[in-house]
PDB file of C-alpha atoms in Angstrom:
ATOM      1  CA  MET A 228     -19.532 -46.437  -3.556  1.00 45.00           C
ATOM      2  CA  ASN A 229     -16.001 -47.146  -4.796  1.00 45.00           C
ATOM      3  CA  LYS A 230     -17.105 -46.918  -8.436  1.00 46.00           C
ATOM      4  CA  SER A 231     -18.817 -43.546  -7.834  1.00 41.00           C
ATOM      5  CA  PHE A 232     -15.750 -42.181  -6.066  1.00 37.00           C
ATOM      6  CA  TYR A 233     -13.494 -43.337  -8.916  1.00 38.00           C
ATOM      7  CA  ILE A 234     -15.693 -41.687 -11.573  1.00 40.00           C
ATOM      8  CA  LEU A 235     -15.825 -38.444  -9.559  1.00 35.00           C
ATOM      9  CA  PHE A 236     -12.029 -38.542  -9.131  1.00 39.00           C
ATOM     10  CA  LEU A 237     -11.519 -38.972 -12.892  1.00 41.00           C
ATOM     11  CA  PHE A 238     -13.920 -36.125 -13.659  1.00 43.00           C
ATOM     12  CA  ILE A 239     -12.168 -33.745 -11.250  1.00 45.00           C
ATOM     13  CA  THR A 240      -8.650 -34.577 -12.445  1.00 42.00           C
ATOM     14  CA  ASN A 241      -9.662 -34.240 -16.085  1.00 46.00           C
ATOM     15  CA  SER A 242     -11.282 -30.864 -15.507  1.00 42.00           C
ATOM     16  CA  VAL A 243      -8.295 -29.587 -13.508  1.00 42.00           C
ATOM     17  CA  TYR A 244      -5.508 -30.950 -15.700  1.00 50.00           C
ATOM     18  CA  GLY A 245      -7.238 -31.149 -19.048  1.00 52.00           C
ATOM     19  CA  GLN A 246      -6.692 -28.394 -21.543  1.00 56.00           C
ATOM     20  CA  SER A 247      -8.338 -27.438 -24.771  1.00 72.00           C
ATOM     21  CA  ASP A 248      -6.618 -27.957 -28.100  1.00 83.00           C
ATOM     22  CA  GLN A 249      -6.290 -24.182 -28.424  1.00 86.00           C
ATOM     23  CA  LYS A 250      -4.567 -23.852 -25.062  1.00 91.00           C
ATOM     24  CA  TYR A 251      -2.237 -26.718 -25.962  1.00 90.00           C
ATOM     25  CA  TRP A 252      -1.121 -24.995 -29.173  1.00 90.00           C
ATOM     26  CA  ASP A 253      -0.970 -21.577 -27.489  1.00 91.00           C
ATOM     27  CA  ASN A 254       1.629 -23.012 -25.076  1.00 90.00           C
ATOM     28  CA  TRP A 255       3.683 -24.478 -27.917  1.00 93.00           C
ATOM     29  CA  ASN A 256       3.426 -21.242 -29.915  1.00 91.00           C
ATOM     30  CA  LYS A 257       4.593 -19.198 -26.928  1.00 94.00           C
ATOM     31  CA  ASN A 258       7.695 -21.350 -26.476  1.00 94.00           C
ATOM     32  CA  TYR A 259       8.506 -21.795 -30.162  1.00 95.00           C
ATOM     33  CA  PRO A 260       8.339 -18.454 -32.022  1.00 95.00           C
ATOM     34  CA  GLU A 261       7.409 -18.607 -35.685  1.00 96.00           C
ATOM     35  CA  VAL A 262      10.345 -17.627 -37.882  1.00 96.00           C
ATOM     36  CA  ASP A 263      11.305 -17.251 -41.519  1.00 95.00           C
ATOM     37  CA  ILE A 264      13.613 -20.240 -41.410  1.00 95.00           C
ATOM     38  CA  VAL A 265      14.874 -19.746 -44.969  1.00 94.00           C
ATOM     39  CA  SER A 266      16.245 -16.313 -43.983  1.00 94.00           C
ATOM     40  CA  ILE A 267      17.776 -17.675 -40.789  1.00 93.00           C
ATOM     41  CA  LEU A 268      19.552 -20.447 -42.684  1.00 92.00           C
ATOM     42  CA  LYS A 269      20.882 -17.950 -45.242  1.00 93.00           C
ATOM     43  CA  GLN A 270      22.218 -15.748 -42.433  1.00 94.00           C
ATOM     44  CA  GLU A 271      23.866 -18.731 -40.731  1.00 92.00           C
ATOM     45  CA  LYS A 272      25.610 -19.660 -43.987  1.00 92.00           C
ATOM     46  CA  LEU A 273      26.786 -16.084 -44.587  1.00 92.00           C
ATOM     47  CA  TYR A 274      28.130 -15.864 -41.033  1.00 89.00           C
ATOM     48  CA  ALA A 275      29.951 -19.203 -41.374  1.00 91.00           C
ATOM     49  CA  ASP A 276      31.472 -18.075 -44.669  1.00 89.00           C
ATOM     50  CA  SER A 277      32.656 -14.796 -43.116  1.00 88.00           C
ATOM     51  CA  ILE A 278      34.325 -16.621 -40.222  1.00 86.00           C
ATOM     52  CA  GLU A 279      36.051 -19.020 -42.562  1.00 86.00           C
ATOM     53  CA  LYS A 280      37.508 -16.076 -44.523  1.00 88.00           C
ATOM     54  CA  ASN A 281      38.814 -14.262 -41.446  1.00 86.00           C
ATOM     55  CA  PRO A 282      41.472 -16.257 -39.570  1.00 80.00           C
ATOM     56  CA  ALA A 283      41.439 -13.755 -36.675  1.00 83.00           C
ATOM     57  CA  ILE A 284      37.936 -14.882 -35.631  1.00 83.00           C
ATOM     58  CA  PRO A 285      37.638 -18.159 -33.674  1.00 83.00           C
ATOM     59  CA  ARG A 286      36.226 -20.866 -35.928  1.00 83.00           C
ATOM     60  CA  TYR A 287      33.978 -22.577 -33.397  1.00 92.00           C
ATOM     61  CA  TYR A 288      30.556 -21.228 -32.474  1.00 92.00           C
ATOM     62  CA  SER A 289      27.219 -22.724 -31.573  1.00 95.00           C
ATOM     63  CA  ARG A 290      23.684 -21.762 -30.728  1.00 94.00           C
ATOM     64  CA  LEU A 291      20.580 -23.496 -29.377  1.00 96.00           C
ATOM     65  CA  ASP A 292      17.094 -22.118 -29.975  1.00 96.00           C
ATOM     66  CA  ASN A 293      13.406 -23.025 -30.336  1.00 96.00           C
ATOM     67  CA  TYR A 294      11.610 -22.344 -33.608  1.00 97.00           C
ATOM     68  CA  ARG A 295       8.425 -23.143 -35.436  1.00 97.00           C
ATOM     69  CA  PHE A 296       8.101 -22.910 -39.177  1.00 97.00           C
ATOM     70  CA  LYS A 297       6.334 -24.389 -42.182  1.00 97.00           C
ATOM     71  CA  ALA A 298       7.826 -27.339 -44.045  1.00 97.00           C
ATOM     72  CA  VAL A 299       6.595 -29.868 -46.577  1.00 98.00           C
ATOM     73  CA  TYR A 300       6.726 -33.499 -45.455  1.00 97.00           C
ATOM     74  CA  LEU A 301       8.441 -35.628 -48.127  1.00 98.00           C
ATOM     75  CA  GLY A 302       7.735 -38.988 -46.490  1.00 95.00           C
ATOM     76  CA  LYS A 303      11.265 -40.413 -46.367  1.00 97.00           C
ATOM     77  CA  THR A 304      13.002 -41.610 -43.202  1.00 97.00           C
ATOM     78  CA  ARG A 305      16.568 -42.677 -42.491  1.00 98.00           C
ATOM     79  CA  ALA A 306      18.868 -43.253 -39.527  1.00 97.00           C
ATOM     80  CA  THR A 307      20.500 -40.116 -38.133  1.00 97.00           C
ATOM     81  CA  SER A 308      24.229 -40.018 -38.900  1.00 97.00           C
ATOM     82  CA  GLN A 309      26.729 -40.187 -36.078  1.00 96.00           C
ATOM     83  CA  GLU A 310      28.180 -36.828 -37.193  1.00 96.00           C
ATOM     84  CA  VAL A 311      24.824 -35.092 -36.722  1.00 97.00           C
ATOM     85  CA  ILE A 312      24.257 -36.789 -33.348  1.00 97.00           C
ATOM     86  CA  THR A 313      27.732 -35.719 -32.193  1.00 96.00           C
ATOM     87  CA  SER A 314      27.111 -32.124 -33.303  1.00 97.00           C
ATOM     88  CA  MET A 315      23.765 -32.018 -31.497  1.00 97.00           C
ATOM     89  CA  LYS A 316      25.334 -33.399 -28.329  1.00 97.00           C
ATOM     90  CA  ASN A 317      28.193 -30.873 -28.522  1.00 96.00           C
ATOM     91  CA  VAL A 318      25.732 -27.988 -28.669  1.00 97.00           C
ATOM     92  CA  TYR A 319      23.384 -29.414 -26.049  1.00 96.00           C
ATOM     93  CA  LYS A 320      26.266 -30.007 -23.636  1.00 95.00           C
ATOM     94  CA  LEU A 321      27.482 -26.415 -24.020  1.00 95.00           C
ATOM     95  CA  PHE A 322      24.058 -24.970 -23.265  1.00 94.00           C
ATOM     96  CA  THR A 323      22.621 -27.436 -20.747  1.00 92.00           C
ATOM     97  CA  GLY A 324      25.580 -29.439 -19.457  1.00 87.00           C
ATOM     98  CA  ASN A 325      23.894 -32.809 -19.975  1.00 90.00           C
ATOM     99  CA  ALA A 326      24.081 -34.227 -23.491  1.00 93.00           C
ATOM    100  CA  SER A 327      22.900 -37.663 -22.312  1.00 92.00           C
ATOM    101  CA  ARG A 328      19.344 -36.263 -22.280  1.00 91.00           C
ATOM    102  CA  LEU A 329      19.403 -36.653 -26.055  1.00 93.00           C
ATOM    103  CA  ASP A 330      20.094 -40.398 -25.851  1.00 93.00           C
ATOM    104  CA  GLY A 331      17.287 -42.285 -27.561  1.00 89.00           C
ATOM    105  CA  MET A 332      15.740 -39.103 -28.978  1.00 89.00           C
ATOM    106  CA  ILE A 333      17.676 -38.777 -32.217  1.00 92.00           C
ATOM    107  CA  GLU A 334      17.740 -42.172 -33.893  1.00 94.00           C
ATOM    108  CA  SER A 335      15.824 -41.262 -37.067  1.00 97.00           C
ATOM    109  CA  GLU A 336      15.376 -38.264 -39.292  1.00 97.00           C
ATOM    110  CA  VAL A 337      12.716 -37.309 -41.793  1.00 98.00           C
ATOM    111  CA  LEU A 338      13.059 -35.471 -45.096  1.00 98.00           C
ATOM    112  CA  PHE A 339      11.305 -32.092 -45.416  1.00 98.00           C
ATOM    113  CA  LYS A 340      11.322 -29.338 -47.976  1.00 97.00           C
ATOM    114  CA  ILE A 341      11.991 -25.875 -46.558  1.00 95.00           C
ATOM    115  CA  GLY A 342      11.711 -23.217 -49.236  1.00 92.00           C
ATOM    116  CA  GLN A 343      13.520 -24.741 -52.214  1.00 93.00           C
ATOM    117  CA  GLU A 344      15.853 -26.937 -50.138  1.00 94.00           C
ATOM    118  CA  GLU A 345      15.388 -30.500 -48.947  1.00 97.00           C
ATOM    119  CA  THR A 346      16.490 -30.952 -45.338  1.00 96.00           C
ATOM    120  CA  TRP A 347      16.783 -34.032 -43.139  1.00 98.00           C
ATOM    121  CA  MET A 348      15.467 -33.326 -39.647  1.00 98.00           C
ATOM    122  CA  PRO A 349      15.886 -35.642 -36.634  1.00 98.00           C
ATOM    123  CA  VAL A 350      12.599 -36.516 -35.011  1.00 96.00           C
ATOM    124  CA  GLN A 351      11.698 -37.846 -31.591  1.00 93.00           C
ATOM    125  CA  PRO A 352      10.479 -41.480 -31.836  1.00 93.00           C
ATOM    126  CA  GLN A 353       6.915 -40.805 -30.658  1.00 93.00           C
ATOM    127  CA  ILE A 354       6.610 -37.929 -33.135  1.00 95.00           C
ATOM    128  CA  LEU A 355       7.904 -40.155 -35.954  1.00 96.00           C
ATOM    129  CA  GLU A 356       5.101 -42.631 -35.219  1.00 94.00           C
ATOM    130  CA  ALA A 357       2.522 -39.841 -35.357  1.00 95.00           C
ATOM    131  CA  LEU A 358       3.982 -38.449 -38.613  1.00 95.00           C
ATOM    132  CA  LYS A 359       3.742 -41.833 -40.299  1.00 94.00           C
ATOM    133  CA  LYS A 360       0.138 -42.329 -39.130  1.00 95.00           C
ATOM    134  CA  GLU A 361      -1.268 -38.819 -39.621  1.00 96.00           C
ATOM    135  CA  VAL A 362       0.623 -37.133 -42.453  1.00 97.00           C
ATOM    136  CA  LYS A 363       0.757 -37.816 -46.173  1.00 97.00           C
ATOM    137  CA  LYS A 364       3.690 -37.104 -48.446  1.00 97.00           C
ATOM    138  CA  GLY A 365       3.433 -33.530 -49.727  1.00 97.00           C
ATOM    139  CA  ASN A 366       1.499 -32.175 -46.718  1.00 97.00           C
ATOM    140  CA  MET A 367       2.541 -28.750 -45.428  1.00 97.00           C
ATOM    141  CA  LEU A 368       3.111 -28.831 -41.671  1.00 97.00           C
ATOM    142  CA  THR A 369       4.061 -26.458 -38.941  1.00 97.00           C
ATOM    143  CA  VAL A 370       7.000 -28.082 -37.166  1.00 97.00           C
ATOM    144  CA  TYR A 371       8.158 -27.180 -33.676  1.00 97.00           C
ATOM    145  CA  CYS A 372      11.902 -27.723 -33.441  1.00 97.00           C
ATOM    146  CA  LEU A 373      14.884 -27.344 -31.213  1.00 96.00           C
ATOM    147  CA  HIS A 374      17.557 -25.786 -33.455  1.00 97.00           C
ATOM    148  CA  PHE A 375      21.142 -26.926 -32.925  1.00 97.00           C
ATOM    149  CA  ASN A 376      23.626 -24.685 -34.724  1.00 97.00           C
ATOM    150  CA  GLU A 377      27.297 -25.623 -34.720  1.00 97.00           C
ATOM    151  CA  HIS A 378      30.185 -24.377 -36.826  1.00 94.00           C
ATOM    152  CA  ASN A 379      33.095 -26.544 -35.823  1.00 92.00           C
ATOM    153  CA  SER A 380      36.841 -26.038 -36.074  1.00 87.00           C
ATOM    154  CA  LYS A 381      36.889 -28.075 -39.313  1.00 90.00           C
ATOM    155  CA  ASN A 382      34.653 -25.396 -40.896  1.00 89.00           C
ATOM    156  CA  ILE A 383      31.633 -27.698 -41.048  1.00 93.00           C
ATOM    157  CA  LEU A 384      28.320 -25.941 -40.433  1.00 95.00           C
ATOM    158  CA  TYR A 385      25.509 -27.956 -38.870  1.00 97.00           C
ATOM    159  CA  ASN A 386      21.992 -26.540 -38.745  1.00 96.00           C
ATOM    160  CA  THR A 387      19.999 -29.360 -37.217  1.00 97.00           C
ATOM    161  CA  PHE A 388      16.323 -29.243 -36.277  1.00 97.00           C
ATOM    162  CA  LEU A 389      15.017 -31.788 -33.766  1.00 97.00           C
ATOM    163  CA  ILE A 390      11.259 -32.051 -34.297  1.00 97.00           C
ATOM    164  CA  SER A 391       9.405 -31.940 -30.983  1.00 94.00           C
ATOM    165  CA  GLU A 392       5.858 -31.494 -32.312  1.00 96.00           C
ATOM    166  CA  PHE A 393       3.968 -30.792 -35.527  1.00 96.00           C
ATOM    167  CA  TYR A 394       0.644 -29.402 -36.617  1.00 92.00           C
ATOM    168  CA  LYS A 395      -1.196 -30.113 -39.876  1.00 90.00           C
TER     169      LYS A 395
END
């Protein structure tokens, strides 16, 4: 009797909470709009340059957003620099108030090619494991990222993409 009840319980919970692959990706796609990231990065650079040339405009600005875009996986990994971590925490604190949520999430970054540029992108540890297991160097992926944009008072522009998910 106990075994039958357990099997029935598993069946019911899986049918209630389970979701199809399509529904899974539909949810991600809804929350991470697809963008032309090359154009966005060009606009961010132009805006930073214009601020740096006009001393009347405050130097510091930041933005936090969700994006998805195509990138080529180049297969290299390195530790995330303290400067990038600090920038991400600055932005996250401004928009959410709790930068400690990023602790343990931004230890490593992976090299991608976006357009003609190579870009290091921090990656959550569980996603890094999946990348290494499932993706080969040179594969084109759709990456789902939290974009941290910070132009600090030292005129350094950070455009950092924390990878939250990917799709081959």
